[in-house]
XYZ file of C-alpha atoms in Angstrom:
469
model
C -10.231 17.359 -29.154
C -13.491 17.519 -30.182
C -16.483 17.288 -27.643
C -18.996 18.595 -29.917
C -20.519 15.485 -31.300
C -22.009 14.697 -28.013
C -25.052 16.172 -26.385
C -25.130 18.518 -23.727
C -22.850 17.468 -20.714
C -22.491 14.170 -22.587
C -19.244 11.853 -22.168
C -17.687 9.857 -19.751
C -14.112 8.853 -18.528
C -11.493 6.357 -17.986
C -7.582 6.247 -17.562
C -6.853 3.980 -14.980
C -3.733 2.315 -16.384
C -4.543 -1.090 -15.347
C -1.860 -2.574 -17.232
C 0.135 -1.392 -14.318
C -1.475 -4.201 -12.080
C 0.095 -7.100 -13.795
C 3.471 -5.505 -14.015
C 3.664 -5.126 -10.208
C 3.468 -8.833 -10.031
C 6.846 -9.274 -11.546
C 8.267 -5.451 -10.263
C 9.953 -6.690 -7.157
C 12.001 -9.382 -8.936
C 12.751 -7.516 -11.692
C 14.427 -4.526 -9.707
C 15.950 -6.848 -7.108
C 17.953 -8.527 -10.345
C 18.512 -4.798 -11.808
C 19.716 -3.656 -8.581
C 22.495 -6.624 -8.002
C 23.580 -6.258 -11.625
C 24.196 -2.427 -10.903
C 26.182 -3.073 -7.584
C 28.146 -5.524 -9.163
C 29.381 -2.387 -11.482
C 29.127 0.694 -8.831
C 29.147 -0.556 -5.626
C 26.385 -1.245 -3.115
C 23.101 1.383 -2.668
C 23.471 3.152 0.757
C 20.440 4.540 2.254
C 21.868 7.617 3.249
C 18.697 9.732 3.953
C 17.104 6.984 6.944
C 17.763 8.023 10.515
C 16.510 5.973 13.634
C 13.915 7.066 15.962
C 14.825 9.141 19.050
C 13.074 7.964 22.432
C 13.837 11.176 24.239
C 10.468 12.253 25.368
C 8.812 9.335 23.701
C 6.455 6.481 24.489
C 7.474 3.195 23.672
C 4.248 1.787 22.175
C 4.513 -1.503 22.541
C 4.836 -1.286 26.466
C 1.062 -0.465 26.467
C -0.307 -3.547 24.875
C -1.286 -6.491 27.155
C 2.016 -9.061 27.012
C -0.392 -12.088 26.518
C -1.619 -10.259 23.259
C 1.521 -8.681 22.226
C 2.841 -11.665 19.748
C -0.271 -11.871 17.876
C -0.771 -8.195 17.679
C 2.586 -7.602 16.430
C 2.343 -10.547 13.923
C -0.726 -8.849 12.521
C 0.629 -5.372 12.424
C 3.295 -6.431 10.371
C 1.362 -8.054 7.689
C -0.829 -4.977 7.611
C 2.214 -2.752 7.352
C 3.536 -5.030 4.452
C 0.106 -4.394 2.672
C 0.652 -0.640 3.295
C 4.007 -0.446 1.929
C 2.512 -2.728 -1.242
C -0.099 -0.087 -1.814
C 1.524 3.065 -1.620
C 4.511 2.517 -3.149
C 5.858 3.513 -6.602
C 7.119 1.246 -9.075
C 10.251 2.959 -8.800
C 10.936 2.891 -5.210
C 14.251 1.168 -5.790
C 16.641 3.347 -6.765
C 18.064 2.831 -10.362
C 21.391 4.499 -11.360
C 22.150 4.056 -14.897
C 25.395 4.574 -16.460
C 24.328 6.470 -19.553
C 26.092 6.777 -23.114
C 27.541 9.913 -21.516
C 30.467 9.817 -19.114
C 27.748 10.989 -16.471
C 26.301 8.588 -13.854
C 23.358 9.687 -12.022
C 20.179 8.405 -10.699
C 17.978 8.317 -13.857
C 14.706 7.658 -12.042
C 15.425 10.547 -9.371
C 15.095 10.108 -5.706
C 13.536 11.573 -2.810
C 14.439 13.691 -0.060
C 12.334 15.372 2.801
C 11.924 19.125 2.712
C 14.676 21.396 4.503
C 16.839 18.266 4.881
C 20.219 17.579 3.772
C 20.706 14.593 1.592
C 23.128 12.639 -0.339
C 22.469 12.791 -4.114
C 22.978 9.092 -4.638
C 25.063 7.494 -7.551
C 26.889 10.505 -9.002
C 30.130 9.390 -10.693
C 32.080 10.624 -13.783
C 33.622 7.948 -16.451
C 35.945 9.910 -18.780
C 39.201 9.098 -20.682
C 42.583 10.132 -19.253
C 42.378 14.206 -19.012
C 44.866 16.696 -17.305
C 41.795 18.129 -15.245
C 38.410 16.942 -14.725
C 35.453 19.476 -14.183
C 31.806 19.018 -13.454
C 28.856 21.213 -12.675
C 25.571 20.524 -10.954
C 22.898 23.296 -10.884
C 19.514 23.240 -9.122
C 16.488 25.854 -8.906
C 14.896 25.374 -5.544
C 17.766 24.263 -3.442
C 21.279 24.322 -2.470
C 24.065 21.972 -3.043
C 27.250 20.991 -0.792
C 30.104 18.821 -0.610
C 30.296 17.073 2.633
C 33.716 17.029 4.543
C 35.398 19.003 2.012
C 39.101 19.865 2.597
C 40.548 23.157 2.021
C 42.849 21.877 -0.772
C 39.539 20.508 -2.859
C 38.323 22.456 -5.777
C 34.991 23.031 -5.167
C 33.172 26.175 -5.934
C 29.534 27.300 -4.628
C 29.147 25.308 -1.257
C 26.012 26.183 -0.062
C 24.743 27.515 -3.199
C 22.426 26.419 -6.286
C 25.394 25.833 -8.354
C 28.305 23.719 -7.465
C 31.516 23.374 -9.500
C 33.969 20.892 -8.790
C 37.419 20.077 -10.146
C 40.464 17.566 -9.712
C 43.298 16.504 -11.773
C 42.387 12.676 -10.346
C 39.082 10.968 -11.374
C 39.117 8.454 -8.448
C 39.173 11.801 -6.134
C 36.460 13.522 -8.189
C 34.167 10.880 -7.846
C 34.930 10.856 -4.242
C 33.537 14.428 -4.068
C 30.846 13.562 -6.108
C 29.647 10.757 -3.855
C 29.516 13.512 -0.905
C 27.299 15.989 -2.939
C 24.102 16.754 -0.860
C 21.198 18.556 -1.625
C 18.910 20.521 0.396
C 15.481 22.206 -0.219
C 15.451 25.868 1.140
C 11.375 26.092 0.923
C 9.430 24.031 3.397
C 6.474 22.137 1.305
C 5.038 18.532 2.045
C 5.118 17.779 -1.969
C 7.418 19.513 -4.551
C 10.213 18.647 -6.646
C 13.413 20.085 -8.248
C 15.289 19.357 -10.797
C 19.305 18.739 -11.056
C 21.448 19.666 -14.033
C 24.665 17.483 -14.391
C 27.214 18.402 -16.729
C 30.792 17.588 -18.088
C 32.299 19.302 -21.057
C 29.605 19.204 -23.575
C 27.666 16.353 -21.772
C 24.601 17.005 -19.913
C 22.056 14.973 -17.743
C 19.015 16.225 -16.055
C 17.292 14.209 -13.194
C 14.432 15.006 -10.611
C 14.282 15.243 -6.925
C 10.832 14.450 -5.423
C 10.578 16.426 -2.212
C 8.075 14.470 -0.033
C 7.292 15.202 3.842
C 7.276 11.462 5.054
C 3.832 10.266 5.970
C 2.779 8.122 9.041
C 0.755 4.802 8.281
C -2.592 4.321 9.026
C -3.325 0.851 9.740
C -6.193 -1.113 11.156
C -6.131 -4.351 13.171
C -7.836 -6.821 11.289
C -8.239 -9.034 14.513
C -8.983 -12.586 14.221
C -12.556 -12.825 12.266
C -14.520 -11.389 9.887
C -16.508 -9.319 12.725
C -13.350 -7.248 13.445
C -12.211 -6.997 9.866
C -15.759 -5.629 8.401
C -18.589 -3.492 9.556
C -21.963 -3.472 7.446
C -23.551 0.112 6.553
C -26.363 1.031 5.337
C -28.809 4.402 4.571
C -32.571 4.347 5.179
C -35.085 6.486 4.506
C -39.020 5.727 5.150
C -38.268 1.976 4.487
C -38.259 0.746 8.264
C -39.788 -2.687 6.890
C -37.227 -3.338 4.197
C -34.443 -2.240 6.812
C -35.758 -4.824 9.362
C -35.677 -7.750 6.765
C -32.201 -7.024 5.983
C -31.036 -6.907 9.566
C -32.618 -10.141 10.052
C -31.138 -11.590 7.514
C -27.653 -10.532 8.407
C -27.974 -11.993 11.809
C -28.969 -15.213 10.334
C -25.649 -15.254 9.072
C -23.315 -13.056 11.327
C -24.965 -12.602 14.373
C -22.022 -10.630 15.986
C -20.868 -8.404 13.025
C -21.353 -4.481 13.725
C -23.880 -2.844 11.482
C -24.201 0.811 11.071
C -27.316 2.280 10.154
C -27.659 6.211 8.970
C -31.506 7.129 9.234
C -32.882 10.511 7.478
C -36.447 9.974 7.346
C -38.924 12.370 8.206
C -40.224 10.565 11.538
C -37.306 8.367 12.669
C -38.043 5.513 14.508
C -35.800 3.273 17.146
C -33.992 0.606 15.475
C -32.729 -1.923 18.227
C -30.553 -4.813 18.315
C -26.841 -6.001 19.710
C -24.155 -4.241 17.909
C -26.158 -2.165 15.866
C -25.659 1.832 15.782
C -28.445 4.020 14.138
C -27.131 7.716 13.447
C -30.433 10.180 13.062
C -29.614 12.890 10.659
C -31.912 15.873 9.593
C -35.011 14.926 7.624
C -34.256 14.025 3.560
C -30.487 15.046 3.815
C -29.875 12.406 1.037
C -27.775 9.496 -0.073
C -24.225 10.950 -0.269
C -24.797 12.785 2.937
C -25.420 9.559 4.683
C -22.912 7.357 3.249
C -20.382 9.903 4.483
C -21.775 9.764 8.143
C -21.812 5.754 7.851
C -18.313 5.480 6.694
C -16.891 8.207 9.211
C -17.995 5.976 12.062
C -16.454 2.785 10.807
C -13.397 1.440 12.861
C -12.836 -1.572 11.032
C -10.412 -2.064 7.960
C -13.213 -2.822 5.332
C -16.691 -1.873 5.501
C -19.474 -3.718 3.253
C -22.238 -1.535 1.669
C -25.136 -2.551 1.160
C -28.824 -0.890 0.198
C -31.837 -1.051 2.879
C -33.791 -3.097 0.673
C -31.103 -5.869 0.055
C -31.430 -9.066 1.911
C -28.752 -11.621 2.812
C -28.666 -14.971 1.160
C -28.260 -18.457 2.105
C -24.696 -18.087 0.101
C -23.715 -14.684 0.860
C -20.277 -14.389 2.349
C -18.607 -11.459 3.194
C -15.192 -13.948 3.812
C -15.053 -14.462 0.138
C -14.659 -10.297 -0.568
C -12.182 -10.347 2.501
C -9.954 -13.123 0.642
C -9.682 -11.130 -2.466
C -9.030 -7.919 -1.162
C -6.350 -9.608 1.214
C -4.806 -11.128 -1.579
C -4.356 -7.988 -3.434
C -3.666 -5.035 -1.266
C -3.721 -2.871 -4.535
C -7.509 -3.040 -4.787
C -9.703 -0.470 -2.893
C -13.323 -1.685 -3.788
C -14.514 -4.795 -4.817
C -18.215 -5.205 -5.994
C -20.475 -8.343 -6.008
C -23.809 -8.800 -7.400
C -27.473 -8.308 -6.756
C -29.958 -11.026 -7.510
C -27.384 -12.370 -9.816
C -26.993 -9.249 -11.602
C -23.260 -7.807 -11.621
C -23.588 -4.474 -12.374
C -20.113 -2.674 -13.524
C -19.110 0.120 -15.659
C -16.095 2.208 -17.222
C -15.412 5.612 -17.640
C -14.154 7.520 -20.715
C -12.559 10.682 -20.064
C -10.622 13.467 -22.210
C -9.302 16.364 -20.119
C -9.913 18.812 -22.778
C -9.037 22.466 -22.998
C -8.199 24.830 -20.019
C -11.093 26.922 -21.214
C -13.899 24.719 -21.749
C -13.224 21.735 -19.759
C -13.331 17.799 -20.682
C -15.573 14.945 -21.559
C -16.584 12.222 -19.217
C -18.893 8.893 -20.627
C -19.949 6.061 -18.721
C -19.755 2.545 -20.389
C -21.916 0.131 -18.748
C -20.477 -3.329 -18.942
C -17.193 -2.016 -19.956
C -14.245 -3.029 -17.998
C -10.350 -2.996 -18.462
C -9.172 -6.189 -18.062
C -9.675 -9.527 -16.053
C -8.285 -9.416 -12.409
C -5.523 -11.639 -12.589
C -5.818 -15.178 -10.800
C -9.318 -14.631 -10.093
C -11.936 -16.209 -12.592
C -14.982 -14.175 -12.796
C -13.260 -10.952 -11.506
C -12.808 -7.513 -13.652
C -11.010 -4.590 -12.973
C -13.616 -1.923 -13.492
C -14.125 1.798 -12.608
C -17.352 1.644 -10.846
C -19.657 -1.312 -9.526
C -23.027 -1.987 -7.962
C -24.290 -0.841 -4.485
C -22.926 -3.849 -3.051
C -19.181 -3.555 -2.412
C -16.799 -4.211 0.196
C -14.360 -1.277 0.301
C -10.977 -0.307 2.287
C -12.212 2.059 4.834
C -8.975 4.699 4.328
C -9.485 4.788 0.641
C -13.134 5.374 0.570
C -12.571 8.178 2.980
C -9.830 9.841 1.020
C -12.279 10.557 -1.892
C -15.649 11.149 0.147
C -19.100 11.577 -1.155
C -20.320 14.659 -2.182
C -23.239 15.814 0.060
C -24.686 17.895 -2.757
C -25.664 14.998 -4.448
C -29.087 13.948 -2.692
C -31.348 12.148 -4.828
C -29.410 10.799 -7.773
C -25.754 9.619 -7.054
C -24.004 6.406 -7.358
C -21.656 6.577 -10.365
C -20.633 10.062 -9.065
C -18.829 8.763 -6.290
C -17.013 6.587 -8.825
C -16.229 9.871 -10.826
C -14.527 11.625 -7.950
C -12.261 8.326 -7.151
C -11.254 7.986 -10.631
C -7.171 7.549 -10.801
C -7.675 7.311 -7.060
C -9.302 4.028 -6.374
C -8.917 0.600 -7.812
C -11.925 -1.243 -8.637
C -13.005 -4.788 -9.313
C -16.077 -6.610 -9.721
C -16.626 -10.671 -9.131
C -19.172 -12.843 -10.061
C -20.617 -15.238 -7.529
C -20.351 -12.886 -4.666
C -24.094 -11.873 -4.354
C -26.732 -10.373 -2.006
C -30.655 -10.851 -2.632
C -32.791 -7.914 -3.380
C -36.410 -7.445 -1.561
C -39.537 -7.130 -3.785
C -40.163 -3.846 -4.807
C -43.157 -2.198 -2.237
C -44.970 0.589 -3.964
C -44.482 3.976 -1.453
C -45.677 7.405 -3.174
C -43.881 9.276 -0.157
C -40.661 7.471 -0.668
C -41.087 7.769 -4.594
C -41.553 11.629 -4.484
C -38.412 12.022 -2.509
C -36.377 9.780 -4.685
C -37.265 11.021 -8.169
C -35.127 13.813 -9.171
C -36.904 17.065 -10.291
C -35.839 19.009 -13.249
C -34.846 21.782 -11.228
C -32.255 19.471 -9.511
C -31.232 17.847 -12.805
C -30.163 21.346 -14.034
C -28.384 22.093 -10.499
C -26.565 18.519 -10.799
C -25.265 19.365 -14.306
C -23.976 22.678 -12.983
C -22.227 21.283 -10.228
C -20.570 18.684 -12.538
C -19.582 21.263 -14.711
C -18.117 23.662 -12.220
C -16.672 20.853 -9.432
C -15.328 18.345 -12.238
C -14.275 21.045 -15.004
C -16.620 19.151 -17.538
C -17.773 20.149 -20.864
C -19.970 17.148 -21.554
C -20.950 14.454 -19.145
C -22.895 11.107 -20.310
C -24.304 8.693 -17.895
């Protein structure tokens, strides 16, 4: 790649593959139809790796829920789990077994197993013309293979090893044995993979095995209204007048919603009010350190980020954000507009070579495509400082506390490829009139030494040769 035409650390990124979003809306039906067709050809798919939970020594969790609330909570939890599955699935969660042009049949997209757990390899079969004897071989690199319940007369060589040879004079018997071939990884790792070489005469097929430790869902009970769904978060520094205007404007519309304030002022003042939490930091720790602290204290599914000099308008409605996020579980962040300005951007990114790193460039007003089903909404890479976010998604990315004075796009840089972001017009908040404050400005402005340190930080942390904001 050629990055040398750009200025020092000058470029910016992309690669969100957003076209997959529109595909996902029809994915489920497509896979169901394909699965039905395949089952008619090769029989039903069996989930050979699923096991029931053991109750020995365990707590039955729903016994600890008040009975009068149980029905409603179970309903909400079921919906949250459905959305969790939509958000965490891959587009090939359904097993697709394709009879190829060769006589070998196998799971073309691979399959997933738990580490150190014996699992049947689904879909193995041979479709060959009449022969005196049929012989197939399977080979793996980091696991062992076994035919379950093999008899003494079965011609199976290599049981419990990484290479397995199976032969029979009967094709139906051979396929019966193939239907019982298991794979077990031999090294514990929560996320790794293996390859299976499956061969017959001059034919060979290779397919992957994904080795994954199952994860426990982390769900947030959304409750029954916006007060239990959303926490409002902000960071303040030397601007208590503006902060109080913000709080009063919020309380005019949302008298009960929780507000979390992180404060790194030089001489902190107490901020009082119902359902307000103020967290005091050491002086001048900076923008991102404050955001991290604020988000760490959120207990709701979503948080709404606002700057301390914003103000809610009569038309400001958090519910509008929530409706869109609930409708599209794949979204992680939804930005609005500040005083009518719908600020958003995209990144262009090239990975570059191993020696010098990549190129990253921010494109103002750049977007991937419209958000299907929502007029005025665009799929982007970054938004303004007024956004609703999924708490768990943002925590996974986090805010880099090294960045104290100039920091906004950097969060979206770190979340590239991890966060699905959109921006919608009409979701607006106001901005207070700017008030001149020399002390505040002296802290906010980035000095030349800070700018140099920031460039080095991106050079090392983000492995960049060029960057352009």
